[in-house]
Amino acid sequence: MDSRRSPAGRHMLVAGEKPKDKKYTFNRLKDYFKGEKANLILVFVLVLVSGILGIFIPFLIGKAVDTIYPGVRNVEFQKLKIITTILLTIYILDNLFKLFQEYLVVGISQRIVFNIRKDLFNKFQTLPIIFFDTSSHGELMSRITNDIDNISTTISQSTVQLMSSIVNIIGSLTMMLYLSIPMTIASMITIPLVYLLTKTITKKTRVLFKEQQRSLGKLNSQIEETIGGISVVKAFGKEEKVVEEFIAENNLLRDVGYRAQIWSGFLMPIMNVINNLAFGVIAVFGGVLAVKGKISVGVISSFIFYSKQFTRPLMEIAATFNTLQSGIAGAERVIEILDEEEERKDLDNAIEVENIKGEVEFKNVNFEYKDGEPVLKNISLKIEPGTNIALVGPTGAGKTTIVNLLTGFYEVEIGEILIDGINIKDYKKDYLRNIFGMVLQDTYLFSGTIRENIKYGKLDATDEEIIRAAKMSKAEDFINKLPDGYNTILTEGGTNLSQGERQLLAISRAILVDPSILILDEATSSVDTRTEFKIQEAMVKLMENRTTFIIAHRLSTIRDADIIMVVDKGEIIEAGNHKELINNKGHYYELYRSQFLNMGEAI
């Protein structure tokens, strides 16, 4: 598939693949941190002050130890009291600063994530329909929820951690060098081990966390698909099958999550072993120096604390890298969407035209989803204003693609489409969409009242206009039977109505818009024959003096169309009215004959 049309565009990663450009990811995230610059500086100042206070703690502990000489009578109690008071004050101030740091960082992370989630949702509104046609909805939901939550966790847990770790490492190393250069060199023996361990484990966890997020997205997609089609699952008795599929996908997520957490969990225990090894080296080497009278016992005590204060940030940074891997994995998946190619922007001189007549012309239009696999081949047609055009043909022939190109949902790459002699690319996009009224086969209603759903395409519509549209579509017959009438609350998708009732509301919505060009994609496919007959009466009035495209498999609904075009394998192979096509005894004749001959209906 062409990268422009792939579900995640040119930055899509394959499961288990290493991030291709972490630097690019960090640069993109950096834009979100710019608005928090002042707060981040304040956090760093607090971390710096807290770190400096913490650096003096081991030094003072060493001094306190040195106040105690051999023999209880030689303890310098006054000096010990002063040092203890200073230590207590430092501990209190240090914890207060840390509390304020956490408060600031939580606010920073939530505001950043709020902006990322807002930008991602706004991005969804600018992406072309073809992106959603080729993407898993559950996967997209996973990106705007789970992946962004991972970013939030990473920011809140890692920002202060990284800052304080750097301050503690520099400060501790400085004090260690001040107290004893030989002891400092001895304690550095474990640093290469820490580096090798961190590099080895994070290399593995980076891949596993990426795979875990992708597996979670697939599981979400499967759940969303199963819940959305639960009636079909139950109708065909496939409950056990979908449970098996869920268990299989859940097992994959469990296994990769298990491996990610196991590898991540290796880090801290091994780091503790290395840390204890460092303590052993300090104790032995320090004891030797103390016996020789080169350092005091207090210095050894300080060194043990400083060694811990030096190695602990290294351990925390190593652990933070694991959190970062999960956050980076989520960030990359979000940025993949943010970098997707958007719908065509309006031209600088884009226009609006009053009183659209409805003349439509296709000039040598070709279209393909995949390179080398054309969906439409050299489509050329000209429709006069007020003409009713029916598009018929087998599933996948290209009928809906013709309509999606006309409305601008898909971009014309080869050829031209004109409305009233003007290329559709020259119209303002919002204005172009308002030219059309659409009733699709897959009706979608939003959570809200029936009134709100009907007026969705015309928010300033009056109650009189809404009622008139409902009457024309014959929807008012069932609306008035509901306890709350037009104020009846619909669930998401309108699932508390029948499919036919939902279709009638969609037709009402299109009537209310009063479009210049009407598109009916199997508009009556979900209603019974009696209701269909009533709708057809309303449609006759609606289609008067209005260019109408009708996509239908039920050929009885399009017999009166001015022009019937038979589409097959991306080409218009026949065109004419019903009588002409029947007399030609071509493809349309065979389609019609196959539908109605057994019913005894005259051809």
Coordinates of C-alpha atoms in Angstrom, one line a residue:
M1 CA 0.0 0.0 0.0
D2 CA 1.2 3.5 -0.8
S3 CA 2.7 5.1 2.3
R4 CA 0.5 8.1 1.9
R5 CA -2.5 5.8 2.5
S6 CA -1.1 3.4 5.1
P7 CA -2.7 3.5 8.5
A8 CA 0.2 5.1 10.1
G9 CA 2.0 6.6 7.1
R10 CA 5.7 6.8 6.5
H11 CA 6.7 6.5 10.1
M12 CA 4.9 3.2 10.8
L13 CA 7.0 0.7 12.6
V14 CA 6.7 -3.1 12.5
A15 CA 6.2 -4.9 15.7
G16 CA 9.5 -5.6 17.4
E17 CA 11.4 -3.1 15.3
K18 CA 13.7 -0.7 17.0
P19 CA 12.7 3.0 16.9
K20 CA 14.1 4.5 13.7
D21 CA 14.6 8.0 14.9
K22 CA 14.5 8.7 18.7
K23 CA 16.1 12.1 18.1
Y24 CA 13.2 13.1 15.9
T25 CA 10.7 11.8 18.5
F26 CA 12.4 13.9 21.3
N27 CA 12.5 16.9 19.0
R28 CA 8.8 16.6 18.4
L29 CA 8.0 16.2 22.1
K30 CA 10.3 19.2 22.8
D31 CA 7.7 21.5 21.2
Y32 CA 5.2 20.5 23.9
F33 CA 7.7 21.3 26.7
K34 CA 8.3 24.8 25.4
G35 CA 5.2 26.2 27.1
E36 CA 6.3 24.7 30.4
K37 CA 9.8 26.3 30.3
A38 CA 9.3 28.5 33.3
N39 CA 7.9 25.7 35.4
L40 CA 10.7 23.4 34.3
I41 CA 13.3 25.9 35.3
L42 CA 11.6 26.3 38.7
V43 CA 11.6 22.5 39.1
F44 CA 15.3 22.3 38.2
V45 CA 16.1 25.1 40.8
L46 CA 14.3 23.1 43.4
V47 CA 16.0 19.9 42.4
L48 CA 19.4 21.7 42.5
V49 CA 18.8 23.2 46.0
S50 CA 17.4 19.9 47.2
G51 CA 20.4 18.1 45.7
I52 CA 22.9 20.4 47.3
L53 CA 21.3 20.0 50.7
G54 CA 21.4 16.2 50.2
I55 CA 25.0 16.3 49.3
F56 CA 26.0 17.7 52.7
I57 CA 24.2 14.9 54.6
P58 CA 26.9 12.2 54.3
F59 CA 29.6 14.8 55.0
L60 CA 27.8 15.8 58.3
I61 CA 27.3 12.2 59.2
G62 CA 31.0 11.6 58.9
K63 CA 31.7 14.6 61.1
A64 CA 29.2 13.3 63.6
V65 CA 31.0 10.0 63.7
D66 CA 34.3 11.7 64.2
T67 CA 33.0 13.5 67.3
I68 CA 33.0 10.1 69.0
Y69 CA 36.5 9.1 70.1
P70 CA 37.6 5.9 71.7
G71 CA 36.1 6.0 75.2
V72 CA 32.7 7.4 76.0
R73 CA 34.1 10.3 78.1
N74 CA 35.7 11.8 75.0
V75 CA 32.5 12.3 73.0
E76 CA 32.1 16.0 71.9
F77 CA 28.4 16.3 72.8
Q78 CA 28.0 20.0 72.0
K79 CA 29.5 19.6 68.5
L80 CA 27.4 16.4 68.0
K81 CA 24.2 18.3 69.0
I82 CA 24.9 21.1 66.5
I83 CA 25.5 18.6 63.7
T84 CA 22.4 16.7 64.5
T85 CA 20.3 19.9 64.5
I86 CA 21.7 20.9 61.1
L87 CA 21.0 17.4 59.8
L88 CA 17.4 17.4 61.0
T89 CA 16.8 20.9 59.4
I90 CA 18.3 19.7 56.1
Y91 CA 16.1 16.6 56.1
I92 CA 12.9 18.7 56.7
L93 CA 13.8 21.2 54.0
D94 CA 14.8 18.5 51.5
N95 CA 11.5 16.7 51.8
L96 CA 9.5 20.0 51.5
F97 CA 11.4 20.8 48.3
K98 CA 10.7 17.3 47.0
L99 CA 7.0 17.6 47.8
F100 CA 6.8 20.9 45.8
Q101 CA 8.8 19.4 42.9
E102 CA 6.2 16.5 42.6
Y103 CA 3.4 19.0 42.7
L104 CA 4.9 21.0 39.8
V105 CA 5.8 18.0 37.8
V106 CA 2.3 16.5 38.0
G107 CA 0.9 19.7 36.7
I108 CA 3.5 19.9 33.9
S109 CA 2.9 16.3 32.8
Q110 CA -0.9 16.7 32.8
R111 CA -0.8 19.9 30.7
I112 CA 1.6 18.4 28.2
V113 CA -0.5 15.3 27.8
F114 CA -3.7 17.4 27.5
N115 CA -2.1 19.3 24.6
I116 CA -0.9 16.1 22.9
R117 CA -4.2 14.4 23.2
K118 CA -6.0 17.5 22.0
D119 CA -3.6 17.8 19.0
L120 CA -4.1 14.1 18.2
F121 CA -7.9 14.3 18.3
N122 CA -7.7 17.5 16.2
K123 CA -5.5 15.6 13.8
F124 CA -8.1 12.9 13.4
Q125 CA -10.5 15.6 12.1
T126 CA -8.0 16.6 9.4
L127 CA -7.1 13.2 8.1
P128 CA -8.7 11.9 4.9
I129 CA -11.5 9.4 5.0
I130 CA -9.2 6.9 3.3
F131 CA -7.0 6.9 6.4
F132 CA -9.9 5.6 8.6
D133 CA -11.0 3.2 5.9
T134 CA -7.6 1.5 6.1
S135 CA -7.0 1.8 9.9
S136 CA -8.2 -0.3 12.8
H137 CA -10.4 1.9 15.0
G138 CA -9.4 0.0 18.1
E139 CA -5.7 0.7 17.2
L140 CA -6.4 4.4 16.9
M141 CA -8.3 4.4 20.2
S142 CA -5.3 2.7 21.8
R143 CA -3.0 5.5 20.6
I144 CA -5.1 8.3 22.0
T145 CA -5.5 6.5 25.3
N146 CA -2.9 3.9 26.3
D147 CA 0.0 5.4 24.4
I148 CA -0.6 8.9 25.7
D149 CA -1.0 7.6 29.2
N150 CA 2.5 6.0 28.8
I151 CA 3.8 9.5 27.8
S152 CA 2.2 11.0 30.9
T153 CA 3.7 8.3 33.2
T154 CA 7.1 8.8 31.7
I155 CA 7.0 12.6 32.1
S156 CA 5.8 12.5 35.7
Q157 CA 8.1 9.8 36.8
S158 CA 11.2 10.6 34.8
T159 CA 11.6 14.4 34.7
V160 CA 12.5 15.0 38.4
Q161 CA 14.3 11.6 38.5
L162 CA 16.7 12.5 35.7
M163 CA 17.4 16.0 37.1
S164 CA 18.0 14.9 40.7
S165 CA 20.1 12.0 39.5
I166 CA 22.4 14.2 37.5
V167 CA 22.7 16.7 40.4
N168 CA 23.4 13.9 42.9
I169 CA 26.0 12.2 40.7
I170 CA 28.0 15.4 40.2
G171 CA 27.7 16.5 43.8
S172 CA 28.5 13.1 45.3
L173 CA 31.6 12.7 43.0
T174 CA 32.8 16.2 43.9
M175 CA 32.6 15.5 47.6
M176 CA 34.2 12.0 47.2
L177 CA 37.1 13.6 45.4
Y178 CA 37.4 16.2 48.2
L179 CA 37.5 13.6 50.9
S180 CA 39.8 11.1 49.3
I181 CA 41.0 10.7 45.7
P182 CA 42.3 7.1 46.3
M183 CA 38.9 6.0 47.8
T184 CA 37.1 7.7 44.9
I185 CA 39.1 5.7 42.4
A186 CA 38.4 2.5 44.3
S187 CA 34.7 3.1 44.3
M188 CA 34.6 3.8 40.6
I189 CA 35.5 0.2 39.8
T190 CA 31.8 -0.8 39.5
I191 CA 30.9 2.0 37.0
P192 CA 31.7 -0.1 33.8
L193 CA 29.5 -2.9 35.1
V194 CA 26.6 -0.5 35.6
Y195 CA 27.1 0.8 32.0
L196 CA 27.2 -2.6 30.4
L197 CA 24.2 -3.8 32.4
T198 CA 22.1 -0.8 31.5
K199 CA 23.0 -0.9 27.8
T200 CA 22.3 -4.7 27.6
I201 CA 18.9 -4.6 29.3
T202 CA 17.5 -1.4 27.8
K203 CA 18.5 -2.6 24.3
K204 CA 16.2 -5.6 25.0
T205 CA 13.4 -3.8 26.8
R206 CA 13.2 -1.1 24.1
V207 CA 12.0 -3.7 21.6
L208 CA 9.8 -5.5 24.0
F209 CA 7.9 -2.4 25.2
K210 CA 7.4 -1.4 21.6
E211 CA 6.0 -4.8 20.8
Q212 CA 3.8 -4.7 24.0
Q213 CA 2.2 -1.4 22.9
R214 CA 1.5 -2.8 19.4
S215 CA 0.0 -6.0 20.8
L216 CA -2.2 -3.9 23.2
G217 CA -3.5 -1.9 20.2
K218 CA -4.4 -5.1 18.4
L219 CA -6.2 -6.4 21.5
N220 CA -8.2 -3.2 21.8
S221 CA -9.1 -3.4 18.1
Q222 CA -10.3 -7.0 18.6
I223 CA -12.4 -6.0 21.6
E224 CA -13.9 -3.0 19.8
E225 CA -14.8 -5.2 16.8
T226 CA -16.3 -8.0 18.9
I227 CA -18.5 -5.6 21.0
G228 CA -19.6 -3.7 17.9
G229 CA -20.6 -6.9 16.2
I230 CA -21.9 -8.8 19.2
S231 CA -25.3 -9.4 17.6
V232 CA -23.7 -11.1 14.7
V233 CA -21.5 -13.2 17.0
K234 CA -24.5 -14.4 18.9
A235 CA -26.6 -14.9 15.8
F236 CA -24.1 -17.3 14.3
G237 CA -23.2 -18.9 17.7
K238 CA -19.5 -17.8 17.5
E239 CA -19.1 -16.9 21.2
E240 CA -16.6 -19.7 21.7
K241 CA -14.6 -18.7 18.6
V242 CA -14.3 -15.0 19.5
V243 CA -13.3 -16.1 23.1
E244 CA -10.6 -18.3 21.6
E245 CA -9.4 -15.5 19.4
F246 CA -9.4 -13.1 22.4
I247 CA -7.5 -15.6 24.5
A248 CA -4.9 -16.1 21.7
E249 CA -4.3 -12.3 21.4
N250 CA -4.4 -11.8 25.1
N251 CA -1.8 -14.6 25.5
L252 CA 0.5 -12.7 23.0
L253 CA 0.1 -9.5 25.1
R254 CA 0.7 -11.4 28.3
D255 CA 3.8 -13.1 26.9
V256 CA 5.4 -10.0 25.5
G257 CA 4.4 -8.0 28.7
Y258 CA 5.9 -10.8 30.8
R259 CA 9.2 -10.7 28.9
A260 CA 9.3 -6.9 29.0
Q261 CA 8.7 -6.8 32.8
I262 CA 11.1 -9.7 33.4
W263 CA 13.9 -8.0 31.5
S264 CA 13.1 -4.7 33.2
G265 CA 13.0 -6.5 36.6
F266 CA 16.5 -7.9 36.1
L267 CA 18.0 -4.4 36.4
M268 CA 17.4 -3.5 40.0
P269 CA 18.5 -6.8 41.7
I270 CA 21.7 -6.9 39.7
M271 CA 22.3 -3.3 40.4
N272 CA 21.9 -4.0 44.1
V273 CA 24.6 -6.7 43.8
I274 CA 26.9 -4.3 42.1
N275 CA 26.1 -1.7 44.7
N276 CA 26.9 -4.1 47.5
L277 CA 30.2 -4.9 45.8
A278 CA 31.1 -1.3 45.8
F279 CA 30.4 -1.1 49.5
G280 CA 32.7 -4.0 50.1
V281 CA 35.5 -2.4 48.1
I282 CA 35.1 0.9 50.1
A283 CA 35.0 -0.9 53.4
V284 CA 38.1 -3.0 52.8
F285 CA 40.1 -0.3 51.1
G286 CA 38.9 2.3 53.6
G287 CA 39.8 0.0 56.5
V288 CA 43.3 -0.3 55.2
L289 CA 43.7 3.4 54.9
A290 CA 42.2 4.0 58.3
V291 CA 44.7 1.6 59.9
K292 CA 47.5 3.4 58.3
G293 CA 46.1 6.7 59.7
K294 CA 45.5 8.3 56.3
I295 CA 41.7 8.8 56.8
S296 CA 39.3 8.8 59.7
V297 CA 36.5 6.4 60.5
G298 CA 34.1 9.3 59.8
V299 CA 35.5 9.7 56.3
I300 CA 34.8 6.0 55.6
S301 CA 31.3 6.5 56.9
S302 CA 30.8 9.5 54.6
F303 CA 32.2 7.6 51.7
I304 CA 29.8 4.7 52.2
F305 CA 26.9 7.1 52.1
Y306 CA 28.4 9.0 49.1
S307 CA 29.0 5.8 47.3
K308 CA 25.3 4.9 47.8
Q309 CA 24.3 8.4 46.8
F310 CA 26.5 8.1 43.7
T311 CA 25.4 4.6 42.6
R312 CA 21.7 5.0 43.5
P313 CA 21.2 7.7 40.8
L314 CA 22.9 5.4 38.3
M315 CA 20.5 2.7 39.3
E316 CA 17.6 5.1 39.1
I317 CA 18.7 6.4 35.7
A318 CA 19.0 2.8 34.5
A319 CA 15.4 2.1 35.8
T320 CA 14.2 5.3 34.3
F321 CA 15.5 4.1 30.9
N322 CA 13.0 1.3 31.1
T323 CA 10.2 3.7 31.7
L324 CA 11.5 5.9 28.9
Q325 CA 11.4 3.0 26.5
S326 CA 7.7 2.6 27.2
G327 CA 7.1 6.3 26.9
I328 CA 9.2 6.6 23.7
A329 CA 7.2 3.7 22.2
G330 CA 4.0 5.5 23.0
A331 CA 5.3 8.8 21.7
E332 CA 6.4 7.4 18.4
R333 CA 3.0 5.8 17.8
V334 CA 1.3 9.1 18.6
I335 CA 3.7 11.1 16.4
E336 CA 3.2 8.6 13.5
I337 CA -0.4 9.8 13.5
L338 CA 0.5 13.5 13.9
D339 CA 2.8 13.2 10.9
E340 CA 0.2 11.7 8.7
E341 CA -0.6 13.5 5.5
E342 CA -3.8 15.6 6.0
E343 CA -6.6 16.3 3.7
R344 CA -5.9 18.7 0.9
K345 CA -5.9 22.3 2.1
D346 CA -8.0 24.9 0.4
L347 CA -6.2 26.7 -2.4
D348 CA -5.3 30.3 -1.8
N349 CA -8.0 31.5 -4.2
A350 CA -10.6 28.8 -3.3
I351 CA -14.1 29.9 -4.1
E352 CA -17.7 29.6 -3.2
V353 CA -20.4 29.7 -5.8
E354 CA -24.0 30.8 -5.2
N355 CA -26.9 28.7 -6.6
I356 CA -25.1 25.5 -7.5
K357 CA -27.0 24.0 -10.4
G358 CA -25.6 20.5 -10.0
E359 CA -23.8 19.7 -13.2
V360 CA -21.3 17.0 -12.7
E361 CA -18.5 15.9 -15.0
F362 CA -15.7 13.3 -14.6
K363 CA -12.8 13.7 -17.0
N364 CA -10.5 10.6 -17.4
V365 CA -10.5 9.9 -13.7
N366 CA -8.3 7.1 -12.5
F367 CA -7.9 6.0 -8.9
E368 CA -6.0 3.3 -7.0
Y369 CA -5.5 2.3 -3.3
K370 CA -2.4 0.3 -4.1
D371 CA 0.2 1.1 -6.7
G372 CA -0.5 -0.9 -9.8
E373 CA -4.0 -2.0 -8.7
P374 CA -6.5 0.5 -10.2
V375 CA -10.0 0.8 -8.7
L376 CA -11.3 3.2 -11.3
K377 CA -10.1 3.3 -14.9
N378 CA -10.5 6.3 -17.1
I379 CA -14.0 7.3 -15.8
S380 CA -15.5 10.0 -18.0
L381 CA -19.1 11.1 -17.7
K382 CA -21.2 14.3 -17.8
I383 CA -24.4 14.7 -15.8
E384 CA -26.8 17.6 -16.5
P385 CA -28.4 19.4 -13.5
G386 CA -31.4 17.7 -12.0
T387 CA -30.5 14.3 -13.4
N388 CA -31.0 11.2 -11.4
I389 CA -28.1 8.8 -11.9
A390 CA -28.1 5.2 -10.6
L391 CA -24.8 3.4 -10.2
V392 CA -25.2 -0.4 -10.3
G393 CA -22.8 -3.3 -10.4
P394 CA -21.2 -6.0 -8.3
T395 CA -19.7 -5.3 -4.9
G396 CA -16.2 -3.8 -5.2
A397 CA -16.9 -2.5 -8.7
G398 CA -16.0 1.1 -7.7
K399 CA -19.5 2.7 -7.2
T400 CA -18.8 4.1 -3.8
T401 CA -15.3 5.2 -4.8
I402 CA -16.9 7.3 -7.5
V403 CA -19.0 9.0 -4.9
N404 CA -16.1 9.4 -2.5
L405 CA -14.1 11.1 -5.2
L406 CA -17.0 13.4 -6.1
T407 CA -17.4 14.6 -2.5
G408 CA -13.7 15.1 -2.0
F409 CA -13.4 12.3 0.6
Y410 CA -10.8 10.7 -1.7
E411 CA -8.3 12.8 -3.6
V412 CA -8.4 12.7 -7.4
E413 CA -4.8 11.9 -8.5
I414 CA -5.4 11.4 -12.3
G415 CA -8.1 13.3 -14.1
E416 CA -10.6 16.0 -13.1
I417 CA -14.0 16.2 -11.5
L418 CA -16.0 19.3 -12.2
I419 CA -19.2 20.7 -10.6
D420 CA -20.9 23.4 -12.6
G421 CA -17.8 23.5 -14.8
I422 CA -15.4 24.2 -11.9
N423 CA -12.8 21.7 -10.6
I424 CA -13.8 20.5 -7.2
K425 CA -10.3 21.4 -6.0
D426 CA -11.0 25.0 -6.7
Y427 CA -13.9 25.1 -4.2
K428 CA -13.5 25.7 -0.5
K429 CA -13.5 22.3 1.1
D430 CA -16.2 23.1 3.7
Y431 CA -18.4 24.7 1.0
L432 CA -17.9 21.6 -1.3
R433 CA -19.1 19.3 1.5
N434 CA -22.2 21.5 2.0
I435 CA -23.2 21.0 -1.6
F436 CA -24.0 17.4 -0.9
G437 CA -26.6 15.6 1.2
M438 CA -25.7 12.0 1.9
V439 CA -27.6 9.0 3.1
L440 CA -25.3 6.1 3.5
Q441 CA -25.9 2.4 3.8
D442 CA -24.1 2.3 7.2
T443 CA -26.2 4.9 9.2
Y444 CA -24.5 6.4 12.2
L445 CA -26.3 8.3 14.9
F446 CA -24.7 10.1 17.8
S447 CA -25.5 10.0 21.5
G448 CA -28.2 12.7 22.0
T449 CA -31.8 13.4 21.2
I450 CA -33.6 12.6 18.0
R451 CA -33.9 16.3 17.4
E452 CA -30.2 16.8 17.8
N453 CA -29.4 14.0 15.4
I454 CA -31.7 15.3 12.6
K455 CA -30.3 18.9 12.9
Y456 CA -26.7 17.6 12.9
G457 CA -26.1 18.9 9.4
K458 CA -27.9 22.3 10.1
L459 CA -27.4 23.3 13.6
D460 CA -29.5 26.5 13.3
A461 CA -32.5 24.6 12.0
T462 CA -35.8 25.5 13.6
D463 CA -38.2 22.9 15.1
E464 CA -40.6 23.5 12.2
E465 CA -37.8 22.6 9.7
I466 CA -36.9 19.5 11.7
I467 CA -40.5 18.3 11.8
R468 CA -41.0 19.0 8.1
A469 CA -37.9 16.9 7.3
A470 CA -39.1 14.1 9.5
K471 CA -42.5 14.2 7.8
M472 CA -41.0 14.0 4.3
S473 CA -38.9 11.0 5.3
K474 CA -41.9 9.3 7.0
A475 CA -39.8 9.3 10.2
E476 CA -42.4 11.2 12.2
D477 CA -44.7 8.2 12.2
F478 CA -42.4 6.3 14.6
I479 CA -41.0 9.4 16.4
N480 CA -44.5 10.4 17.6
K481 CA -44.9 6.9 19.0
L482 CA -41.9 7.2 21.3
P483 CA -42.6 8.4 24.9
D484 CA -40.4 11.5 24.5
G485 CA -40.9 12.1 20.8
Y486 CA -38.2 14.3 19.3
N487 CA -36.5 14.5 22.8
T488 CA -36.0 10.7 23.0
I489 CA -32.3 10.1 23.9
L490 CA -30.5 7.8 21.6
T491 CA -27.6 5.6 22.6
E492 CA -24.3 5.7 20.7
G493 CA -25.0 4.6 17.2
G494 CA -28.7 4.8 17.8
T495 CA -28.8 1.1 18.9
N496 CA -32.1 1.6 20.8
L497 CA -33.8 2.1 17.4
S498 CA -34.2 -0.4 14.6
Q499 CA -32.0 -0.3 11.6
G500 CA -34.9 0.9 9.5
E501 CA -35.7 3.7 12.0
R502 CA -32.1 4.8 12.0
Q503 CA -32.1 4.9 8.2
L504 CA -35.3 7.2 8.3
L505 CA -33.5 9.6 10.7
A506 CA -30.5 9.7 8.3
I507 CA -32.8 10.5 5.5
S508 CA -34.4 13.3 7.5
R509 CA -31.0 14.7 8.2
A510 CA -30.2 14.8 4.5
I511 CA -33.6 16.4 3.7
L512 CA -33.0 19.1 6.3
V513 CA -29.7 20.2 4.7
D514 CA -31.5 20.8 1.4
P515 CA -28.4 19.9 -0.7
S516 CA -27.7 20.8 -4.3
I517 CA -26.6 17.3 -5.1
L518 CA -28.0 14.3 -3.3
I519 CA -26.2 11.0 -2.7
L520 CA -28.1 7.9 -1.7
D521 CA -25.9 4.9 -1.0
E522 CA -28.3 2.0 -0.5
A523 CA -30.5 4.4 1.4
T524 CA -33.5 2.1 1.7
S525 CA -31.6 -1.1 2.1
S526 CA -32.6 -1.6 5.7
V527 CA -36.3 -0.8 5.6
D528 CA -39.2 -3.0 4.8
T529 CA -41.0 -3.0 1.5
R530 CA -43.9 -0.9 2.8
T531 CA -41.7 1.7 4.4
E532 CA -39.5 1.7 1.3
F533 CA -42.5 2.6 -0.9
K534 CA -43.3 5.5 1.4
I535 CA -39.7 6.7 1.3
Q536 CA -39.6 6.5 -2.5
E537 CA -42.6 8.8 -2.6
A538 CA -40.7 11.3 -0.4
M539 CA -37.6 10.9 -2.4
V540 CA -39.4 11.8 -5.6
K541 CA -40.2 15.2 -4.1
L542 CA -36.7 15.5 -2.7
M543 CA -35.0 14.6 -6.0
E544 CA -37.0 17.1 -8.1
N545 CA -34.7 19.5 -9.9
R546 CA -31.8 18.1 -7.9
T547 CA -28.9 16.1 -9.2
T548 CA -29.0 12.7 -7.5
F549 CA -26.6 9.8 -7.4
I550 CA -28.2 6.5 -6.3
I551 CA -26.1 3.5 -5.5
A552 CA -28.3 0.4 -5.3
H553 CA -28.1 -3.3 -5.5
R554 CA -31.9 -3.7 -5.4
L555 CA -32.7 -2.8 -9.0
S556 CA -36.4 -2.2 -8.4
T557 CA -35.4 1.1 -6.6
I558 CA -33.7 2.6 -9.7
R559 CA -36.0 1.7 -12.6
D560 CA -37.1 5.3 -12.9
A561 CA -33.6 6.8 -12.9
D562 CA -32.8 9.1 -15.8
I563 CA -29.5 7.4 -16.4
I564 CA -28.4 4.0 -15.1
M565 CA -24.6 3.3 -15.2
V566 CA -23.3 -0.2 -14.9
V567 CA -19.9 -0.2 -13.2
D568 CA -17.7 -3.3 -13.3
K569 CA -14.0 -3.7 -12.5
G570 CA -13.6 0.1 -12.2
E571 CA -15.1 0.9 -15.6
I572 CA -18.5 2.1 -16.8
I573 CA -19.5 -0.7 -19.2
E574 CA -23.1 0.4 -19.9
A575 CA -25.2 3.6 -19.6
G576 CA -28.8 4.4 -20.4
N577 CA -32.3 4.4 -18.9
H578 CA -34.0 1.2 -17.8
K579 CA -35.8 0.5 -21.0
E580 CA -32.7 1.1 -23.2
L581 CA -30.5 -1.2 -21.1
I582 CA -33.1 -3.9 -21.1
N583 CA -33.5 -3.7 -24.8
N584 CA -29.7 -3.9 -25.3
K585 CA -29.7 -7.2 -23.4
G586 CA -26.3 -6.6 -22.0
H587 CA -24.9 -6.7 -18.4
Y588 CA -27.8 -4.7 -16.8
Y589 CA -30.3 -7.0 -18.5
E590 CA -28.6 -10.1 -17.0
L591 CA -28.5 -8.4 -13.5
Y592 CA -32.2 -7.5 -13.7
R593 CA -33.2 -10.8 -15.0
S594 CA -31.3 -12.7 -12.3
Q595 CA -33.1 -10.6 -9.6
F596 CA -36.7 -10.7 -10.9
L597 CA -37.2 -13.6 -13.3
N598 CA -37.9 -16.1 -10.6
M599 CA -40.4 -13.6 -9.1
G600 CA -42.4 -13.7 -12.2
E601 CA -42.0 -9.9 -12.8
A602 CA -42.1 -8.7 -16.3
I603 CA -38.8 -7.5 -17.7

